[in-house]
Structures are given as C-alpha cells and as structure tokens.
XYZ file of C-alpha atoms in Angstrom:
292
model
C -31.146 14.951 -4.264
C -29.955 12.289 -1.831
C -26.936 12.903 0.341
C -24.555 10.526 2.176
C -25.537 9.920 5.785
C -23.374 12.371 7.760
C -22.727 10.036 10.729
C -20.255 7.175 10.355
C -21.470 3.651 11.185
C -19.458 1.895 13.914
C -19.706 -1.595 15.340
C -21.556 -1.249 18.646
C -21.602 -3.412 21.744
C -24.707 -5.507 22.374
C -26.396 -8.534 20.828
C -24.447 -9.773 17.831
C -21.221 -7.996 18.756
C -19.620 -11.048 20.441
C -19.236 -14.694 19.312
C -22.284 -16.800 20.196
C -21.958 -19.956 22.344
C -21.883 -23.225 20.419
C -25.221 -24.351 21.882
C -27.052 -21.156 20.948
C -30.153 -21.620 18.809
C -33.243 -19.623 17.936
C -36.147 -19.566 15.531
C -35.198 -18.719 11.935
C -35.191 -14.999 11.273
C -37.301 -13.626 8.417
C -35.412 -13.211 5.159
C -37.044 -9.849 4.371
C -38.265 -6.981 6.496
C -40.136 -3.716 6.119
C -38.091 -0.620 6.841
C -39.067 3.043 7.021
C -37.610 5.311 4.370
C -37.739 9.075 4.220
C -39.657 10.590 1.341
C -37.331 11.258 -1.541
C -37.052 14.880 -2.504
C -38.537 15.278 -5.998
C -35.799 15.859 -8.557
C -38.150 17.414 -11.103
C -39.333 20.878 -10.179
C -36.452 21.588 -7.803
C -35.115 24.243 -10.162
C -38.449 26.072 -10.188
C -38.672 25.948 -6.396
C -35.099 27.175 -6.036
C -35.836 30.104 -8.364
C -38.961 30.923 -6.341
C -37.103 30.814 -3.026
C -34.300 32.988 -4.396
C -36.889 35.553 -5.485
C -38.473 35.444 -2.026
C -35.108 35.974 -0.321
C -34.217 38.860 -2.639
C -37.581 40.577 -2.154
C -37.632 40.192 1.634
C -33.979 41.167 1.931
C -34.746 44.420 0.105
C -37.959 45.070 2.043
C -37.671 43.376 5.460
C -40.846 44.947 6.886
C -43.201 45.270 3.899
C -46.179 47.579 4.394
C -48.032 45.431 1.857
C -47.441 41.676 1.500
C -44.900 40.495 -1.061
C -46.745 38.235 -3.518
C -45.414 35.178 -5.386
C -47.747 33.226 -7.694
C -47.262 29.459 -7.566
C -50.270 28.251 -9.548
C -48.160 27.506 -12.631
C -45.703 25.240 -10.803
C -45.742 21.575 -11.772
C -46.894 18.774 -9.480
C -43.347 17.845 -8.382
C -42.505 21.458 -7.602
C -45.726 21.806 -5.599
C -44.865 18.721 -3.549
C -41.350 19.965 -2.859
C -42.628 23.419 -1.950
C -45.149 21.881 0.460
C -42.376 19.820 2.099
C -40.169 22.870 2.528
C -42.826 25.290 3.723
C -44.798 22.953 5.978
C -47.628 24.312 8.122
C -47.431 26.825 10.949
C -49.759 27.712 13.798
C -52.170 30.108 12.075
C -54.836 29.375 9.472
C -57.772 31.435 8.251
C -60.840 31.502 6.024
C -62.080 34.672 4.368
C -65.297 35.137 2.413
C -64.297 38.021 0.192
C -66.437 41.149 0.137
C -64.486 42.697 -2.739
C -66.731 44.310 -5.325
C -65.040 42.773 -8.382
C -66.958 40.062 -10.207
C -64.094 37.571 -9.840
C -63.669 38.014 -6.094
C -67.170 38.763 -4.750
C -68.041 35.865 -2.446
C -64.762 34.082 -3.170
C -63.402 31.748 -0.490
C -59.834 32.570 0.526
C -58.055 29.770 2.406
C -54.928 30.828 4.254
C -52.287 28.684 5.928
C -49.241 30.121 7.617
C -46.092 28.206 6.692
C -43.763 26.884 9.378
C -41.874 30.151 8.930
C -43.892 33.011 10.501
C -45.022 35.735 8.142
C -44.957 33.435 5.096
C -48.485 32.495 4.027
C -49.835 29.990 1.486
C -53.080 31.298 0.010
C -55.602 29.572 -2.246
C -58.571 31.492 -3.661
C -61.651 29.793 -5.120
C -64.607 31.605 -6.653
C -68.091 31.362 -5.153
C -68.854 28.500 -7.564
C -65.634 26.614 -6.783
C -63.351 27.697 -9.641
C -59.713 28.222 -8.683
C -58.822 31.920 -8.987
C -55.375 32.143 -7.449
C -52.660 30.135 -5.721
C -49.928 32.221 -4.173
C -47.475 32.795 -1.356
C -47.491 36.089 0.517
C -44.807 37.402 2.841
C -45.849 40.002 5.376
C -47.302 40.644 8.800
C -50.812 39.614 7.722
C -52.279 38.388 4.397
C -53.776 41.000 2.092
C -57.242 39.395 2.106
C -57.530 39.718 5.892
C -56.213 43.276 5.815
C -58.716 44.247 3.104
C -61.668 42.888 5.082
C -60.425 44.553 8.279
C -60.361 47.913 6.516
C -63.458 47.689 4.337
C -66.024 45.137 5.518
C -68.642 45.557 8.220
C -70.651 48.533 9.387
C -68.754 51.517 10.729
C -71.563 52.424 13.120
C -73.076 49.438 14.872
C -76.662 49.584 16.097
C -77.617 48.600 19.642
C -81.005 46.830 19.581
C -83.754 47.331 22.135
C -83.179 45.432 25.380
C -86.583 45.831 27.046
C -87.818 42.362 26.092
C -84.672 40.593 27.352
C -83.590 39.686 30.874
C -80.063 41.036 30.757
C -77.562 41.940 33.446
C -74.465 43.606 31.996
C -75.113 43.449 28.248
C -76.571 46.974 27.816
C -73.593 48.711 29.434
C -71.134 46.469 27.557
C -72.912 47.267 24.278
C -72.462 50.983 24.951
C -68.761 50.406 25.656
C -68.387 48.460 22.393
C -70.086 51.227 20.401
C -67.870 53.919 21.928
C -64.696 51.877 21.349
C -65.702 51.169 17.752
C -66.322 54.856 17.075
C -62.806 55.655 18.306
C -61.292 52.838 16.231
C -63.103 53.952 13.069
C -61.962 57.553 13.562
C -58.374 56.293 13.892
C -58.671 53.804 10.995
C -58.236 50.903 13.377
C -55.241 52.242 15.272
C -55.017 51.296 18.932
C -56.666 48.435 20.778
C -59.499 48.126 23.285
C -60.183 44.782 24.983
C -63.372 43.784 26.787
C -62.776 40.665 28.865
C -66.004 38.749 29.452
C -64.103 36.321 31.688
C -63.643 39.092 34.274
C -67.096 40.659 34.009
C -70.366 39.708 35.741
C -72.019 38.487 32.550
C -74.650 35.785 32.201
C -74.989 33.360 29.273
C -77.982 35.454 28.191
C -75.785 38.574 28.132
C -73.162 36.894 25.965
C -75.749 35.402 23.598
C -77.459 38.782 23.182
C -74.134 40.530 22.464
C -73.118 37.829 19.974
C -76.446 38.251 18.182
C -75.995 42.037 18.133
C -72.499 41.808 16.647
C -73.116 38.930 14.215
C -70.454 37.005 12.289
C -68.266 38.767 9.741
C -66.170 37.663 6.789
C -62.946 36.527 8.523
C -62.268 33.512 10.744
C -58.732 32.997 12.061
C -57.505 29.982 14.025
C -54.267 29.610 15.965
C -52.867 26.447 17.579
C -49.941 27.881 19.503
C -49.542 27.643 23.279
C -53.314 27.165 23.426
C -56.009 27.171 20.774
C -57.387 30.550 19.808
C -60.184 31.706 17.505
C -60.334 35.249 16.152
C -63.651 35.905 14.411
C -64.611 39.170 12.721
C -68.043 40.545 13.575
C -70.334 42.590 11.357
C -69.121 45.682 13.234
C -65.924 46.914 11.595
C -62.828 46.551 13.816
C -64.724 44.475 16.413
C -63.367 40.920 16.802
C -64.485 38.003 18.951
C -61.376 36.409 20.482
C -61.505 33.199 22.510
C -58.792 30.964 23.957
C -59.375 27.253 24.627
C -57.558 24.499 26.503
C -56.891 21.000 25.150
C -60.435 19.846 25.929
C -61.960 22.892 24.171
C -62.947 24.559 27.429
C -62.966 28.360 27.144
C -60.042 29.840 29.063
C -60.464 33.464 28.015
C -63.461 35.095 26.329
C -62.959 38.599 24.958
C -63.830 41.241 22.414
C -60.927 43.050 20.773
C -61.619 46.378 19.089
C -58.701 47.010 16.719
C -57.794 46.894 13.051
C -56.550 43.309 13.511
C -55.852 41.594 16.861
C -52.106 41.506 17.396
C -51.907 37.811 18.352
C -52.278 36.788 14.683
C -49.862 39.372 13.256
C -46.294 38.325 12.419
C -43.755 40.634 14.045
C -40.763 42.150 12.247
C -38.512 39.795 14.232
C -40.515 36.830 12.911
C -39.944 37.953 9.327
C -36.214 38.322 9.925
C -36.066 34.828 11.396
C -37.990 33.457 8.412
C -35.591 35.217 6.026
C -32.682 33.481 7.751
C -34.381 30.099 7.304
C -35.103 30.816 3.631
C -31.431 31.615 3.052
C -30.464 28.299 4.647
C -32.919 26.390 2.441
C -31.627 28.102 -0.705
C -28.068 27.209 0.269
C -29.078 23.599 0.895
C -30.774 23.311 -2.508
C -27.845 24.964 -4.277
C -25.374 22.520 -2.734
C -27.372 19.446 -3.652
C-alpha cells in the first residue's frame, strides 16, 4: 500500500552542493547507516478493514445522532486487519473501565475496557468475563458507550442513606449531604435529566468533610478518565446519578473538585458535531484506502 513521495526532490544549497577545495580531507564516512522508516501498512486484512469502515460510514450517514450506539464486531478480524485498524483509529482523550452489573451470567462482573478512538464518538471496547475470558471485541459509534449508559441508568441505589454524623467532627458535610440527597431525588424522578453541580473547591469544607462524604457515597461501577486540556476523572458513586468529578494539573494537583448529579456528566459525552466531524474523517480514510 506504499505510495510515491508527493514532494519532488531538488538539489539544495549547503554542504555538498559545491565543488570541494583540492586540499579538503576528512575522516572516512561510514559505509552503512541506520535510517528511520515508517511502518508499512499491512497488505493483508486491508479489504476487511475497508469493508468495516464502509459499513461504519453507511450506518452513521443514515443515523448521524444515534440514540443507541451503532455496534460493529471486530473480534473475528485477523491479526493484520487488527493492526491496520489500530493504526487508523488511534487513541483519543477518553478511556473508561466498567465492572458490569448486568444480571446475565455472561456479563455479571465482566470488565469492560473502553478507549475512545482519535475520532470523537467512536469507541473501541473489549469485554472480558470475571475470570478473564474474552467475551466481546467491538467498535461503537455514539455519544457514550452502551456499557456506561447501562450502568448510569441501572446501577447504584436510587435513594442514598445519610449516616449519623454525631461521632464525627464535621463542618459542612451534613448540609452538603442533604443537598446531594435532594438533588439525587430530583434526578431519579427525571431519569437523570438535568444537572446539579456541587463544587467543593468553592465551599468551606475540611478534609474530614470530604472524606466523610466520599465514604458515604462509595465507589460505583464506572471510572472514566480524560486527558484533554487537563486531566479529569469521572467516577460513579454507589448513589445512582451521583458522580465524583475532579480536574488535575500536570503535577496531579487537584484544580477542581466537584460532585455532578446527572445521568452522565457532559464532559465525557461526544456531541453531535463531534460525530459529524468523525464521519467526515471516516469518509476520507475510506477514499484513501480505495485509491491505494
């Protein structure tokens, strides 16, 4: 799948471009040298990848804002096709880990590893059972992967319990806990619609307050990581629709510490414009493969 270099080679000015003086001498140059070469695009498997990409373009073109992710299984692709697909798709800013709470025997406790491709809204997803057996290998196209959406809708308690505070030296935690409970009740009644943010960075909270609230909320089944403008972690709690969202600088210092009460925090959701941009890139890749 190699192509001629598109830029013509011309003789440039500089060392070697003019005759050398008669008395010029130097140490002998090495007869061989190491040079960097780009990775050759695998010839085998290109047809399978092209067929997959065409199917993705057709599906997204017909449903540009899918309510449910478009799914494409890639587990049966050969090794060469997998390598080519990995080269084309690359890795984007968002990754996630989900411990499935689905009730089916195959998926209960399964580990779902999610990596956004370099094209927003296109996700590579690998699912392994609780004992390490590969269950699925697929690509999804949509605002958010199905596994995250399922957990957001079904996992966690719908009515969190506020523990007794009498034995703790707390400042703001009790009032914040009441605010969380009220916001969760509204979110549950609206099936996650809307968003309510509690910004610890702007509140008079002590480390003891934050630790007590974290213990009250617990850790849920979804962990999302973003490496965009700054690092961000979005962690589900055991209270449905309540997420722990933190932003970090390059030295891992917390810049912003919040709770987000919503179905899914919007900073990890691919927008419709992102999907349209990714569709344009997919069309360009298909054209490139067809011409080669």
